[in-house]
Amino acid sequence: CDDHVYTGGLDRSPQSRDGRMALLWRNSLAQCVFFASTLFPNETHPSGEQVNKKRFIGNTYVKMIFADTEHPISLATLSGQFNLLVVLVQPLPNDYFRLSVLKAAHVANTGPVSEPVLIHSSAVVVVVRRILIDADIAAMIAASGEEQYSSNWQERLKQLRMMKRRFEEPSLSGAQQVSQPSSDSQGPNFNSIV
């Protein structure tokens, strides 16, 4: 795996403690790492539990369950402290899937699916990925207690604007003011920041 790929904390050392493969999707703006329990090694803890698998899957806000069973699935199906949303994918006859989003009471509705829907297999990957991305944003908002979400890009822009203001404002302590660099200097150009 390339060094510039974020793997969500999976072990990338030669020991491959979390397995040798992971599921990853990315485009020019975003990337998603999927913790697939079937790709993690089966290491049984002395307590008899699969602790290595649970440390990732049990500690994520959004879980996707592919259920080819009629047994009922709920938020409590997979134990964990952070169960806020479960995207449930169930195969049906004739190349269709039922998609449902199960959510904790304090989590807002997410994306295009608030009620169970039927999706053809030709679109299920794109729709599920969109639901998972929207669900992750909703979960981060719910977990933070904030009412608005700021992406990493928005946060960086806020920080750059704050740096620009600090750079342009006179010192509040009355100390000697830092002079603006000349246009031919190698210093940062804060004038191009929107």
PDB file of N, CA, C and O in Angstrom, residues 69-74 77 88 90:
ATOM      1  N   THR A  69     -29.525 -13.625   5.405  1.00  0.00           N
ATOM      2  CA  THR A  69     -30.318 -14.407   6.343  1.00  0.00           C
ATOM      3  C   THR A  69     -31.610 -13.662   6.648  1.00  0.00           C
ATOM      4  O   THR A  69     -31.693 -12.456   6.456  1.00  0.00           O
ATOM      5  N   GLU A  70     -32.571 -14.370   7.141  1.00  0.00           N
ATOM      6  CA  GLU A  70     -33.834 -13.756   7.534  1.00  0.00           C
ATOM      7  C   GLU A  70     -33.844 -13.388   9.019  1.00  0.00           C
ATOM      8  O   GLU A  70     -34.814 -12.837   9.511  1.00  0.00           O
ATOM      9  N   HIS A  71     -32.779 -13.698   9.734  1.00  0.00           N
ATOM     10  CA  HIS A  71     -32.707 -13.343  11.151  1.00  0.00           C
ATOM     11  C   HIS A  71     -32.733 -11.827  11.298  1.00  0.00           C
ATOM     12  O   HIS A  71     -32.092 -11.117  10.525  1.00  0.00           O
ATOM     13  N   PRO A  72     -33.448 -11.321  12.284  1.00  0.00           N
ATOM     14  CA  PRO A  72     -33.526  -9.857  12.448  1.00  0.00           C
ATOM     15  C   PRO A  72     -32.165  -9.258  12.807  1.00  0.00           C
ATOM     16  O   PRO A  72     -31.397  -9.836  13.569  1.00  0.00           O
ATOM     17  N   ILE A  73     -31.894  -8.098  12.240  1.00  0.00           N
ATOM     18  CA  ILE A  73     -30.656  -7.359  12.486  1.00  0.00           C
ATOM     19  C   ILE A  73     -31.049  -6.037  13.146  1.00  0.00           C
ATOM     20  O   ILE A  73     -31.996  -5.387  12.732  1.00  0.00           O
ATOM     21  N   SER A  74     -30.295  -5.641  14.180  1.00  0.00           N
ATOM     22  CA  SER A  74     -30.548  -4.370  14.853  1.00  0.00           C
ATOM     23  C   SER A  74     -29.217  -3.671  15.108  1.00  0.00           C
ATOM     24  O   SER A  74     -28.154  -4.214  14.802  1.00  0.00           O
ATOM     25  N   THR A  77     -26.797  -5.826  17.045  1.00  0.00           N
ATOM     26  CA  THR A  77     -26.304  -7.084  16.486  1.00  0.00           C
ATOM     27  C   THR A  77     -24.786  -7.180  16.619  1.00  0.00           C
ATOM     28  O   THR A  77     -24.254  -8.217  16.994  1.00  0.00           O
ATOM     29  N   LEU A  88     -27.681  -1.832   6.235  1.00  0.00           N
ATOM     30  CA  LEU A  88     -28.003  -3.245   6.072  1.00  0.00           C
ATOM     31  C   LEU A  88     -28.261  -3.537   4.601  1.00  0.00           C
ATOM     32  O   LEU A  88     -29.109  -2.892   3.964  1.00  0.00           O
ATOM     33  N   GLN A  90     -29.251  -6.573   2.007  1.00  0.00           N
ATOM     34  CA  GLN A  90     -29.802  -7.928   1.960  1.00  0.00           C
ATOM     35  C   GLN A  90     -30.073  -8.313   0.511  1.00  0.00           C
ATOM     36  O   GLN A  90     -30.813  -7.614  -0.186  1.00  0.00           O
TER      37      GLN A  90
END
